[in-house]
Amino acid sequence: MRITNKTLMPAESVHEDVVDASGSYVIEVPEGARYEGVFLLKGETLKIAVHLTGKNAGCVLKIAYLSSTDLKNDIVCDVYHDAPETYSSQIVKGVLAENGTVDYHGVIHIPFNSQKCEGSQNHHAVLLSDEAKVTCVPELEIYADDVKCAHGSAIGALDEMQLFYLQSRGIDLKEAQKMLIHGFLSDLLPGSFEPQIADWMVKHA
Amino acid sequence: MALLEIKNLHARVGDKEILKGLSLTIEPGTVHAIMGPNGSGKSTLSNVIAGHPAYEVTAGEICFKGKNLLDMRTDERANEGVFLGFQYPVEIPGVSYAAFLKQALISKKKYFGEKPLDPVQFIKRLKVRAQALGISDDMLKRPVNVGFSGGEKKRLETLQMGFLEPDFCILDEMDSGLDIDALRVVGQGVSIMREPHRSFLLITHYQRLLDYIVPDVIHIMVDGRIVDTGDKSLALKLEEKGYADYK
Ligand SMILES: Nc1ncnc2c1ncn2[C@@H]1O[C@H](COP(=O)(O)OP(=O)(O)OP(=O)(O)O)[C@@H](O)[C@H]1O
Ligand SMILES: [Mg+2]
């Protein structure tokens, strides 16, 4: 398993896109710095721990997963708001076909002294099959009282009205599903991930 | 041969029967209008013709160009020439309007085994058509129907119809949410599409749309059935008296 340790410089801004993101990442974000990571998983294990160690440090984790026959995605995200006035957001989106599974465990840690932090977690899964399985465990370990935190999770099939609309324009069901999956992931993943998604969809969607 | 022939159509959602023995024949080249009170089943009829999976046909038949429409999937119906302009066009985040239209055309060409779409020609044609309907290039880059005003959505439905060149166009409340200028633009957009082989079914609550697209036949629908049929004077009569005589 790949192990990556990264420490940003104060006020540094880092963006990285990681395909086949399997591995363990420990990222330290000091004062005024910002880390944004975009990860794509296809049946892998991703462990991320982010430490926000100075004022105005922040991170955005965008994680997309694709799951299909006997593929399990394990995602563990721990964000430690070790300093006051830090911010974080975790956006996790995935598509599950066949008997694919995902396990997403996201934790926002805000200790007693870290006032005025903001943290959010959002998870959205699209199921293409009844056999797919999603486990989503959001956890808020919050001891400071003046913070803003939010989490949400939505799990469901592709939208029937959207499928109907596309089909009513002559697009067949398979193609319509592909368009909707692309649309679903497009706000998370930049164009460079396109071949990976296309490849998966040929096989599973 | 009639373009569309509906005989004794019954349809329901869950346990609720909405269409209760509806019959309707539409000849090629004609414009029909359906008017009727809220909840009488007008949109249900459009959805059933287009093949929406939530509506179950329990009796009756629909023949389109002599073929059994009810045997076809929604996308097959569309490629055979059925177009539904939605009362409430559906939002599709993440899919641009241009990409959507392009895929629709690719699908149609594939269905008929024609050679693939020329992307340069496509963009040219799209821009010309869009401009005529007052639709900017920027709008075509935006996700399908997301954040568009009511009037913009209806213009975009009209654009799709022009592009797909269907033989049978159902326009479900195409005039709702349109300001006076937009109504004229959309009305003209529809009028120029009149052809000897193409027919229209306009669903509307108001006479005003029918000033732009003059119908050959008007039907009154109440409680899942056609209860009256006449010429365009029927709309004027309705405007005056409402549906009281039909209840
Ligand atoms: N998918 C659905 N699920 C449940 N009920 C439905 C559904 N579609 C239609 N109905 C019901 O069927 C009846 C007819 O609805 P429909 O939308 O066809 O009416 P309409 O004539 O188009 O009305 P309007 O003029 O308001 O557009 C209504 O009572 C409506 O609530
Ligand atoms: Mg309606």
CSV table of C-alpha atoms and ligand atoms in Angstrom, one decimal:
chain,number,residue,atom,x,y,z
A,1,MET,CA,0.0,0.0,0.0
A,2,ARG,CA,1.2,3.4,-1.0
A,3,ILE,CA,2.0,5.7,2.0
A,4,THR,CA,2.2,9.4,1.4
A,5,ASN,CA,3.2,12.0,3.9
A,6,LYS,CA,2.9,15.6,2.9
A,7,THR,CA,3.4,18.8,4.8
A,8,LEU,CA,2.4,22.0,3.1
A,9,MET,CA,4.2,25.3,3.6
A,10,PRO,CA,2.3,28.1,5.4
A,11,ALA,CA,-0.1,29.8,3.0
A,12,GLU,CA,0.7,27.3,0.3
A,13,SER,CA,-2.1,26.0,-1.9
A,14,VAL,CA,-1.9,22.5,-3.3
A,15,HIS,CA,-4.2,20.7,-5.7
A,16,GLU,CA,-3.7,17.1,-6.7
A,17,ASP,CA,-5.7,14.6,-8.8
A,18,VAL,CA,-5.1,11.0,-7.9
A,19,VAL,CA,-6.4,8.2,-10.0
A,20,ASP,CA,-6.2,4.6,-8.5
A,21,ALA,CA,-5.9,6.4,-5.2
A,22,SER,CA,-5.3,3.2,-3.1
A,23,GLY,CA,-3.1,4.1,-0.2
A,24,SER,CA,-2.7,5.9,3.0
A,25,TYR,CA,-2.2,9.7,3.1
A,26,VAL,CA,-1.2,11.9,5.9
A,27,ILE,CA,-1.4,15.6,5.1
A,28,GLU,CA,-0.4,18.5,7.3
A,29,VAL,CA,-1.8,21.9,6.5
A,30,PRO,CA,-0.3,24.8,8.4
A,31,GLU,CA,-1.6,28.4,8.8
A,32,GLY,CA,-3.2,29.9,5.8
A,33,ALA,CA,-2.5,26.9,3.6
A,34,ARG,CA,-5.1,24.9,1.6
A,35,TYR,CA,-5.1,21.3,0.4
A,36,GLU,CA,-7.4,20.1,-2.3
A,37,GLY,CA,-7.3,16.5,-3.3
A,38,VAL,CA,-9.4,14.7,-5.9
A,39,PHE,CA,-9.3,10.9,-5.6
A,40,LEU,CA,-10.8,8.2,-7.8
A,41,LEU,CA,-11.2,4.7,-6.4
A,42,LYS,CA,-12.2,1.5,-8.2
A,43,GLY,CA,-12.3,-1.2,-5.5
A,44,GLU,CA,-9.6,0.1,-3.3
A,45,THR,CA,-8.8,1.2,0.1
A,46,LEU,CA,-8.1,4.9,0.8
A,47,LYS,CA,-7.1,6.3,4.2
A,48,ILE,CA,-6.7,10.0,4.5
A,49,ALA,CA,-5.8,11.9,7.6
A,50,VAL,CA,-5.6,15.7,7.4
A,51,HIS,CA,-4.2,17.8,10.2
A,52,LEU,CA,-5.2,21.5,10.0
A,53,THR,CA,-2.6,22.9,12.3
A,54,GLY,CA,-2.9,26.7,12.0
A,55,LYS,CA,-5.5,29.4,11.6
A,56,ASN,CA,-7.2,29.6,8.2
A,57,ALA,CA,-5.8,26.2,7.2
A,58,GLY,CA,-8.3,24.3,5.1
A,59,CYS,CA,-8.9,21.2,3.0
A,60,VAL,CA,-11.3,20.0,0.4
A,61,LEU,CA,-11.4,16.2,-0.2
A,62,LYS,CA,-13.3,15.1,-3.3
A,63,ILE,CA,-13.5,11.4,-3.5
A,64,ALA,CA,-15.3,9.4,-6.2
A,65,TYR,CA,-15.6,5.7,-6.2
A,66,LEU,CA,-16.8,3.1,-8.7
A,67,SER,CA,-17.8,-0.3,-7.5
A,68,SER,CA,-18.9,-3.4,-9.3
A,69,THR,CA,-18.7,-7.2,-9.0
A,70,ASP,CA,-16.9,-8.2,-5.8
A,71,LEU,CA,-15.2,-4.8,-5.6
A,72,LYS,CA,-15.1,-3.2,-2.3
A,73,ASN,CA,-14.1,0.4,-1.7
A,74,ASP,CA,-13.0,1.3,1.8
A,75,ILE,CA,-12.8,5.0,2.5
A,76,VAL,CA,-11.6,6.4,5.8
A,77,CYS,CA,-11.2,10.1,6.2
A,78,ASP,CA,-10.1,11.8,9.4
A,79,VAL,CA,-9.9,15.5,9.4
A,80,TYR,CA,-8.3,17.0,12.6
A,81,HIS,CA,-9.1,20.6,13.2
A,82,ASP,CA,-6.1,21.1,15.4
A,83,ALA,CA,-6.3,24.9,15.4
A,84,PRO,CA,-9.1,27.4,15.6
A,85,GLU,CA,-10.7,28.9,12.5
A,86,THR,CA,-9.9,26.1,10.2
A,87,TYR,CA,-12.2,24.7,7.6
A,88,SER,CA,-12.7,21.3,5.9
A,89,SER,CA,-15.1,19.7,3.4
A,90,GLN,CA,-15.4,16.1,2.3
A,91,ILE,CA,-17.4,15.4,-0.8
A,92,VAL,CA,-17.8,11.7,-1.6
A,93,LYS,CA,-19.7,10.4,-4.6
A,94,GLY,CA,-19.9,7.0,-6.0
A,95,VAL,CA,-21.7,4.6,-8.4
A,96,LEU,CA,-22.3,1.0,-7.5
A,97,ALA,CA,-23.1,-1.7,-10.0
A,98,GLU,CA,-23.7,-5.5,-9.5
A,99,ASN,CA,-22.8,-6.6,-6.0
A,100,GLY,CA,-20.2,-3.8,-5.4
A,101,THR,CA,-19.8,-2.4,-2.0
A,102,VAL,CA,-18.5,0.7,-0.3
A,103,ASP,CA,-17.7,1.5,3.2
A,104,TYR,CA,-17.2,5.2,4.0
A,105,HIS,CA,-16.1,6.3,7.4
A,106,GLY,CA,-15.6,10.0,7.7
A,107,VAL,CA,-14.7,11.7,10.9
A,108,ILE,CA,-14.4,15.4,11.7
A,109,HIS,CA,-12.4,16.0,14.9
A,110,ILE,CA,-12.7,19.3,16.6
A,111,PRO,CA,-11.0,19.5,20.0
A,112,PHE,CA,-12.0,21.8,22.8
A,113,ASN,CA,-9.8,24.7,21.9
A,114,SER,CA,-10.6,24.8,18.2
A,115,GLN,CA,-13.3,27.4,18.1
A,116,LYS,CA,-14.9,28.9,15.0
A,117,CYS,CA,-14.1,25.9,12.7
A,118,GLU,CA,-16.2,24.8,9.9
A,119,GLY,CA,-16.5,21.2,8.7
A,120,SER,CA,-18.8,19.4,6.3
A,121,GLN,CA,-19.2,15.9,5.0
A,122,ASN,CA,-21.4,14.9,2.1
A,123,HIS,CA,-22.0,11.5,0.6
A,124,HIS,CA,-24.0,10.6,-2.4
A,125,ALA,CA,-24.3,7.1,-3.8
A,126,VAL,CA,-26.0,5.9,-7.0
A,127,LEU,CA,-27.0,2.3,-7.0
A,128,LEU,CA,-27.4,0.6,-10.4
A,129,SER,CA,-28.3,-2.7,-8.8
A,130,ASP,CA,-30.3,-4.0,-5.8
A,131,GLU,CA,-27.4,-6.1,-4.7
A,132,ALA,CA,-25.0,-3.3,-4.2
A,133,LYS,CA,-24.3,-2.3,-0.7
A,134,VAL,CA,-23.4,1.0,0.9
A,135,THR,CA,-22.3,1.6,4.4
A,136,CYS,CA,-21.8,5.2,5.4
A,137,VAL,CA,-20.7,6.2,8.9
A,138,PRO,CA,-20.4,10.0,9.4
A,139,GLU,CA,-18.9,10.9,12.8
A,140,LEU,CA,-18.5,14.2,14.4
A,141,GLU,CA,-16.1,14.3,17.3
A,142,ILE,CA,-16.7,17.8,18.4
A,143,TYR,CA,-15.7,19.3,21.7
A,144,ALA,CA,-15.6,23.0,20.9
A,145,ASP,CA,-18.9,24.8,21.1
A,146,ASP,CA,-18.6,27.6,18.6
A,147,VAL,CA,-18.3,25.6,15.3
A,148,LYS,CA,-20.3,24.9,12.2
A,149,CYS,CA,-20.6,21.3,11.1
A,150,ALA,CA,-22.9,19.6,8.7
A,151,HIS,CA,-23.2,16.2,7.2
A,152,GLY,CA,-25.5,14.5,4.7
A,153,SER,CA,-25.9,11.2,2.9
A,154,ALA,CA,-28.1,10.3,0.0
A,155,ILE,CA,-28.4,6.9,-1.5
A,156,GLY,CA,-30.6,6.0,-4.4
A,157,ALA,CA,-31.1,4.8,-8.0
A,158,LEU,CA,-30.8,7.0,-11.0
A,159,ASP,CA,-33.7,9.5,-11.3
A,160,GLU,CA,-36.7,8.0,-13.2
A,161,MET,CA,-37.8,11.3,-14.6
A,162,GLN,CA,-34.3,12.1,-15.9
A,163,LEU,CA,-34.1,8.7,-17.6
A,164,PHE,CA,-37.5,9.2,-19.1
A,165,TYR,CA,-36.6,12.6,-20.4
A,166,LEU,CA,-33.5,11.4,-22.1
A,167,GLN,CA,-35.3,8.3,-23.6
A,168,SER,CA,-38.1,10.5,-24.9
A,169,ARG,CA,-35.4,12.1,-27.1
A,170,GLY,CA,-34.5,8.8,-28.6
A,171,ILE,CA,-31.6,8.0,-26.3
A,172,ASP,CA,-31.6,4.3,-25.2
A,173,LEU,CA,-31.6,3.3,-21.6
A,174,LYS,CA,-28.0,2.3,-21.4
A,175,GLU,CA,-26.8,5.5,-23.0
A,176,ALA,CA,-29.1,7.5,-20.8
A,177,GLN,CA,-27.7,5.9,-17.7
A,178,LYS,CA,-24.2,6.7,-18.9
A,179,MET,CA,-25.1,10.3,-19.4
A,180,LEU,CA,-26.6,10.6,-16.0
A,181,ILE,CA,-23.6,8.9,-14.3
A,182,HIS,CA,-21.2,11.2,-16.1
A,183,GLY,CA,-23.3,14.2,-15.1
A,184,PHE,CA,-23.4,13.0,-11.5
A,185,LEU,CA,-19.6,12.7,-11.3
A,186,SER,CA,-18.7,15.7,-13.5
A,187,ASP,CA,-18.8,18.3,-10.8
A,188,LEU,CA,-16.3,16.3,-8.7
A,189,LEU,CA,-13.9,15.0,-11.3
A,190,PRO,CA,-12.0,17.0,-13.8
A,191,GLY,CA,-11.8,15.9,-17.5
A,192,SER,CA,-8.5,14.1,-16.9
A,193,PHE,CA,-10.4,11.3,-15.1
A,194,GLU,CA,-12.6,10.8,-18.2
A,195,PRO,CA,-10.8,7.7,-19.6
A,196,GLN,CA,-11.0,5.9,-16.3
A,197,ILE,CA,-14.8,6.5,-16.0
A,198,ALA,CA,-15.4,5.6,-19.6
A,199,ASP,CA,-13.5,2.4,-19.2
A,200,TRP,CA,-15.5,1.4,-16.1
A,201,MET,CA,-18.8,2.2,-17.7
A,202,VAL,CA,-18.2,0.1,-20.8
A,203,LYS,CA,-17.8,-2.9,-18.4
A,204,HIS,CA,-20.4,-2.2,-15.8
A,205,ALA,CA,-23.0,0.5,-16.6
B,1,MET,CA,-53.8,6.0,-43.0
B,2,ALA,CA,-54.1,8.0,-39.8
B,3,LEU,CA,-50.8,9.1,-38.2
B,4,LEU,CA,-52.0,8.3,-34.7
B,5,GLU,CA,-55.0,6.2,-33.7
B,6,ILE,CA,-56.0,5.8,-30.1
B,7,LYS,CA,-58.8,3.5,-29.3
B,8,ASN,CA,-60.6,3.1,-25.9
B,9,LEU,CA,-57.4,3.8,-24.0
B,10,HIS,CA,-57.5,3.1,-20.2
B,11,ALA,CA,-54.4,3.9,-18.1
B,12,ARG,CA,-53.7,4.2,-14.4
B,13,VAL,CA,-51.0,5.1,-11.9
B,14,GLY,CA,-51.0,2.7,-9.0
B,15,ASP,CA,-54.6,2.0,-8.3
B,16,LYS,CA,-55.9,5.2,-9.7
B,17,GLU,CA,-57.5,5.1,-13.1
B,18,ILE,CA,-56.8,8.3,-15.0
B,19,LEU,CA,-57.6,7.7,-18.6
B,20,LYS,CA,-61.0,6.1,-18.9
B,21,GLY,CA,-61.7,5.0,-22.4
B,22,LEU,CA,-60.1,7.7,-24.6
B,23,SER,CA,-60.3,7.6,-28.4
B,24,LEU,CA,-58.5,10.0,-30.7
B,25,THR,CA,-57.6,9.9,-34.4
B,26,ILE,CA,-55.0,12.2,-35.9
B,27,GLU,CA,-54.4,12.5,-39.6
B,28,PRO,CA,-51.1,13.5,-41.1
B,29,GLY,CA,-50.6,17.2,-41.5
B,30,THR,CA,-53.2,18.3,-39.0
B,31,VAL,CA,-53.1,20.3,-35.8
B,32,HIS,CA,-55.2,19.1,-32.9
B,33,ALA,CA,-55.7,20.9,-29.6
B,34,ILE,CA,-56.8,19.4,-26.3
B,35,MET,CA,-58.3,21.6,-23.6
B,36,GLY,CA,-59.6,20.5,-20.3
B,37,PRO,CA,-59.7,21.2,-16.6
B,38,ASN,CA,-56.7,20.7,-14.4
B,39,GLY,CA,-56.3,17.0,-13.5
B,40,SER,CA,-58.5,15.7,-16.4
B,41,GLY,CA,-55.6,13.6,-17.6
B,42,LYS,CA,-54.0,15.6,-20.4
B,43,SER,CA,-50.4,15.2,-19.3
B,44,THR,CA,-51.1,11.6,-18.5
B,45,LEU,CA,-52.2,11.1,-22.1
B,46,SER,CA,-48.9,12.7,-23.3
B,47,ASN,CA,-46.9,10.5,-20.9
B,48,VAL,CA,-48.7,7.4,-22.0
B,49,ILE,CA,-48.0,8.1,-25.7
B,50,ALA,CA,-44.4,8.8,-24.9
B,51,GLY,CA,-44.1,5.6,-22.8
B,52,HIS,CA,-43.6,6.8,-19.3
B,53,PRO,CA,-43.0,3.8,-17.1
B,54,ALA,CA,-45.2,5.0,-14.2
B,55,TYR,CA,-48.4,4.8,-16.2
B,56,GLU,CA,-49.9,1.4,-16.9
B,57,VAL,CA,-52.1,0.9,-19.9
B,58,THR,CA,-54.9,-1.5,-18.8
B,59,ALA,CA,-57.0,-1.5,-22.0
B,60,GLY,CA,-57.1,-0.1,-25.5
B,61,GLU,CA,-54.6,0.5,-28.2
B,62,ILE,CA,-52.4,3.1,-29.7
B,63,CYS,CA,-51.3,2.8,-33.4
B,64,PHE,CA,-48.7,5.1,-34.8
B,65,LYS,CA,-48.0,4.9,-38.5
B,66,GLY,CA,-49.8,1.6,-38.5
B,67,LYS,CA,-47.5,0.1,-35.8
B,68,ASN,CA,-48.4,-0.8,-32.3
B,69,LEU,CA,-46.9,2.0,-30.2
B,70,LEU,CA,-47.5,0.3,-26.9
B,71,ASP,CA,-45.0,-2.5,-27.9
B,72,MET,CA,-42.2,0.0,-28.3
B,73,ARG,CA,-39.7,1.4,-25.8
B,74,THR,CA,-39.7,5.1,-25.1
B,75,ASP,CA,-36.6,5.7,-27.2
B,76,GLU,CA,-38.0,3.7,-30.1
B,77,ARG,CA,-41.2,5.7,-30.1
B,78,ALA,CA,-39.1,8.9,-30.2
B,79,ASN,CA,-37.0,7.6,-33.0
B,80,GLU,CA,-40.1,6.6,-34.9
B,81,GLY,CA,-41.2,10.2,-34.7
B,82,VAL,CA,-43.0,10.9,-31.5
B,83,PHE,CA,-41.9,14.0,-29.7
B,84,LEU,CA,-43.2,15.2,-26.3
B,85,GLY,CA,-42.6,18.8,-25.4
B,86,PHE,CA,-42.8,18.6,-21.6
B,87,GLN,CA,-45.1,20.6,-19.4
B,88,TYR,CA,-42.3,20.5,-16.9
B,89,PRO,CA,-39.0,20.0,-18.6
B,90,VAL,CA,-36.6,17.9,-16.5
B,91,GLU,CA,-33.4,19.2,-15.0
B,92,ILE,CA,-30.3,17.2,-15.6
B,93,PRO,CA,-27.3,18.5,-13.7
B,94,GLY,CA,-23.9,17.8,-15.1
B,95,VAL,CA,-25.1,17.3,-18.7
B,96,SER,CA,-24.8,20.2,-21.0
B,97,TYR,CA,-27.6,21.1,-23.4
B,98,ALA,CA,-25.4,20.8,-26.4
B,99,ALA,CA,-24.1,17.4,-25.4
B,100,PHE,CA,-27.7,16.2,-24.8
B,101,LEU,CA,-28.9,17.3,-28.2
B,102,LYS,CA,-25.9,15.8,-29.8
B,103,GLN,CA,-26.5,12.5,-28.2
B,104,ALA,CA,-30.1,12.6,-29.2
B,105,LEU,CA,-29.1,13.1,-32.9
B,106,ILE,CA,-26.4,10.4,-32.7
B,107,SER,CA,-29.0,8.0,-31.3
B,108,LYS,CA,-31.5,8.8,-34.1
B,109,LYS,CA,-28.8,8.3,-36.8
B,110,LYS,CA,-27.8,5.0,-35.2
B,111,TYR,CA,-31.5,3.9,-35.1
B,112,PHE,CA,-31.9,4.4,-38.8
B,113,GLY,CA,-28.4,3.1,-39.6
B,114,GLU,CA,-27.3,6.4,-41.1
B,115,LYS,CA,-23.7,7.6,-41.1
B,116,PRO,CA,-22.6,9.3,-38.0
B,117,LEU,CA,-23.1,12.9,-37.1
B,118,ASP,CA,-20.7,15.5,-38.5
B,119,PRO,CA,-19.8,17.5,-35.3
B,120,VAL,CA,-19.0,20.7,-37.2
B,121,GLN,CA,-22.2,20.7,-39.1
B,122,PHE,CA,-24.0,19.9,-35.9
B,123,ILE,CA,-22.7,23.0,-34.1
B,124,LYS,CA,-23.4,25.2,-37.0
B,125,ARG,CA,-27.0,24.0,-37.3
B,126,LEU,CA,-27.5,24.3,-33.6
B,127,LYS,CA,-26.4,27.9,-33.4
B,128,VAL,CA,-28.6,29.0,-36.3
B,129,ARG,CA,-31.6,27.3,-34.9
B,130,ALA,CA,-31.0,28.5,-31.4
B,131,GLN,CA,-30.6,32.1,-32.5
B,132,ALA,CA,-34.0,32.0,-34.3
B,133,LEU,CA,-35.5,31.1,-30.9
B,134,GLY,CA,-33.5,33.7,-29.0
B,135,ILE,CA,-31.3,31.1,-27.3
B,136,SER,CA,-27.7,32.2,-26.7
B,137,ASP,CA,-24.6,30.0,-27.2
B,138,ASP,CA,-24.0,30.3,-23.4
B,139,MET,CA,-27.4,28.8,-22.7
B,140,LEU,CA,-26.4,25.7,-24.7
B,141,LYS,CA,-23.3,25.2,-22.6
B,142,ARG,CA,-25.3,25.1,-19.4
B,143,PRO,CA,-26.7,21.9,-17.9
B,144,VAL,CA,-30.0,20.7,-19.3
B,145,ASN,CA,-32.9,22.9,-17.9
B,146,VAL,CA,-31.0,23.7,-14.7
B,147,GLY,CA,-31.7,27.2,-13.6
B,148,PHE,CA,-33.5,28.2,-16.8
B,149,SER,CA,-36.5,30.4,-16.5
B,150,GLY,CA,-39.9,28.9,-17.3
B,151,GLY,CA,-39.9,30.7,-20.7
B,152,GLU,CA,-36.4,29.7,-21.5
B,153,LYS,CA,-37.2,26.0,-20.9
B,154,LYS,CA,-40.1,26.1,-23.3
B,155,ARG,CA,-37.9,27.8,-26.0
B,156,LEU,CA,-35.4,25.0,-25.5
B,157,GLU,CA,-38.1,22.4,-25.8
B,158,THR,CA,-39.1,24.0,-29.1
B,159,LEU,CA,-35.4,23.9,-30.2
B,160,GLN,CA,-35.2,20.2,-29.5
B,161,MET,CA,-38.4,19.6,-31.6
B,162,GLY,CA,-37.0,21.6,-34.5
B,163,PHE,CA,-33.8,19.6,-34.3
B,164,LEU,CA,-35.3,16.1,-34.1
B,165,GLU,CA,-37.8,16.7,-36.8
B,166,PRO,CA,-40.5,14.4,-35.4
B,167,ASP,CA,-43.7,13.5,-37.3
B,168,PHE,CA,-45.9,13.9,-34.3
B,169,CYS,CA,-45.4,16.6,-31.8
B,170,ILE,CA,-47.2,16.7,-28.5
B,171,LEU,CA,-46.8,20.1,-26.9
B,172,ASP,CA,-47.9,20.0,-23.3
B,173,GLU,CA,-48.7,23.5,-22.1
B,174,MET,CA,-46.0,25.0,-24.4
B,175,ASP,CA,-47.5,28.4,-23.7
B,176,SER,CA,-47.4,28.3,-19.9
B,177,GLY,CA,-44.8,30.7,-18.4
B,178,LEU,CA,-44.2,32.5,-21.7
B,179,ASP,CA,-44.3,36.2,-21.9
B,180,ILE,CA,-46.0,37.8,-24.9
B,181,ASP,CA,-42.9,38.0,-27.0
B,182,ALA,CA,-41.8,34.5,-26.1
B,183,LEU,CA,-45.2,33.2,-27.0
B,184,ARG,CA,-44.9,34.7,-30.5
B,185,VAL,CA,-41.3,33.2,-30.9
B,186,VAL,CA,-42.4,29.8,-29.8
B,187,GLY,CA,-45.6,30.0,-31.8
B,188,GLN,CA,-43.7,30.9,-34.9
B,189,GLY,CA,-41.1,28.2,-34.1
B,190,VAL,CA,-44.0,25.7,-34.2
B,191,SER,CA,-45.8,27.1,-37.2
B,192,ILE,CA,-42.8,26.9,-39.5
B,193,MET,CA,-42.6,23.2,-38.7
B,194,ARG,CA,-46.1,22.5,-40.2
B,195,GLU,CA,-45.7,20.0,-43.0
B,196,PRO,CA,-48.1,17.7,-44.9
B,197,HIS,CA,-46.6,14.7,-43.1
B,198,ARG,CA,-46.3,16.2,-39.6
B,199,SER,CA,-49.1,16.6,-37.0
B,200,PHE,CA,-49.4,18.4,-33.7
B,201,LEU,CA,-51.3,17.8,-30.5
B,202,LEU,CA,-51.3,21.0,-28.5
B,203,ILE,CA,-52.4,20.8,-24.9
B,204,THR,CA,-53.3,24.2,-23.6
B,205,HIS,CA,-55.6,26.1,-21.3
B,206,TYR,CA,-55.8,29.3,-23.3
B,207,GLN,CA,-57.0,30.5,-26.7
B,208,ARG,CA,-53.9,32.7,-27.2
B,209,LEU,CA,-51.5,29.9,-28.3
B,210,LEU,CA,-54.1,28.9,-30.9
B,211,ASP,CA,-53.8,32.4,-32.5
B,212,TYR,CA,-50.3,31.5,-33.6
B,213,ILE,CA,-50.9,27.8,-34.4
B,214,VAL,CA,-54.5,27.5,-35.7
B,215,PRO,CA,-55.8,24.1,-34.9
B,216,ASP,CA,-57.9,22.0,-37.3
B,217,VAL,CA,-59.7,20.2,-34.5
B,218,ILE,CA,-60.2,21.0,-30.8
B,219,HIS,CA,-61.1,18.3,-28.2
B,220,ILE,CA,-62.4,18.8,-24.8
B,221,MET,CA,-61.1,16.4,-22.2
B,222,VAL,CA,-62.8,15.8,-18.9
B,223,ASP,CA,-62.1,13.1,-16.4
B,224,GLY,CA,-60.0,10.9,-18.6
B,225,ARG,CA,-62.2,11.1,-21.7
B,226,ILE,CA,-62.8,13.2,-24.8
B,227,VAL,CA,-66.2,14.7,-24.2
B,228,ASP,CA,-66.5,17.1,-27.1
B,229,THR,CA,-64.8,17.7,-30.5
B,230,GLY,CA,-65.2,20.6,-32.8
B,231,ASP,CA,-63.4,23.3,-34.8
B,232,LYS,CA,-61.5,26.3,-33.5
B,233,SER,CA,-64.7,28.1,-32.5
B,234,LEU,CA,-64.9,25.6,-29.6
B,235,ALA,CA,-61.9,27.4,-27.9
B,236,LEU,CA,-63.7,30.7,-28.1
B,237,LYS,CA,-66.8,29.2,-26.6
B,238,LEU,CA,-64.7,27.8,-23.8
B,239,GLU,CA,-63.0,31.1,-23.1
B,240,GLU,CA,-66.4,32.5,-22.5
B,241,LYS,CA,-68.3,29.8,-20.7
B,242,GLY,CA,-65.6,27.6,-19.1
B,243,TYR,CA,-66.2,23.9,-18.6
B,244,ALA,CA,-69.5,24.2,-16.7
B,245,ASP,CA,-71.4,22.6,-19.6
B,246,TYR,CA,-69.3,19.5,-19.5
B,247,LYS,CA,-69.5,18.6,-15.8
C,1,LIG,N1,-47.4,9.9,-11.5
C,1,LIG,C1,-48.5,10.2,-10.9
C,1,LIG,N2,-48.7,9.7,-9.7
C,1,LIG,C2,-49.9,9.9,-9.0
C,1,LIG,N3,-50.9,10.6,-9.6
C,1,LIG,C3,-50.8,11.1,-10.8
C,1,LIG,C4,-49.6,10.9,-11.5
C,1,LIG,N4,-49.7,11.5,-12.8
C,1,LIG,C5,-51.0,12.0,-12.8
C,1,LIG,N5,-51.6,11.8,-11.6
C,1,LIG,C6,-53.0,12.2,-11.2
C,1,LIG,O1,-53.8,12.0,-12.4
C,1,LIG,C7,-54.7,13.1,-12.6
C,1,LIG,C8,-54.5,13.7,-13.9
C,1,LIG,O2,-53.2,14.3,-14.0
C,1,LIG,P1,-52.6,15.0,-15.2
C,1,LIG,O3,-51.3,15.6,-14.9
C,1,LIG,O4,-52.7,14.1,-16.4
C,1,LIG,O5,-53.7,16.2,-15.5
C,1,LIG,P2,-53.7,17.4,-16.5
C,1,LIG,O6,-54.9,17.3,-17.3
C,1,LIG,O7,-52.4,17.5,-17.3
C,1,LIG,O8,-53.7,18.7,-15.5
C,1,LIG,P3,-53.1,20.2,-15.7
C,1,LIG,O9,-54.0,20.9,-16.5
C,1,LIG,O10,-53.1,20.7,-14.3
C,1,LIG,O11,-51.7,20.1,-16.2
C,1,LIG,C9,-54.4,14.1,-11.4
C,1,LIG,O12,-55.3,13.8,-10.4
C,1,LIG,C10,-53.0,13.7,-11.0
C,1,LIG,O13,-52.8,14.0,-9.6
C,2,MG,MG,-50.8,18.7,-17.4
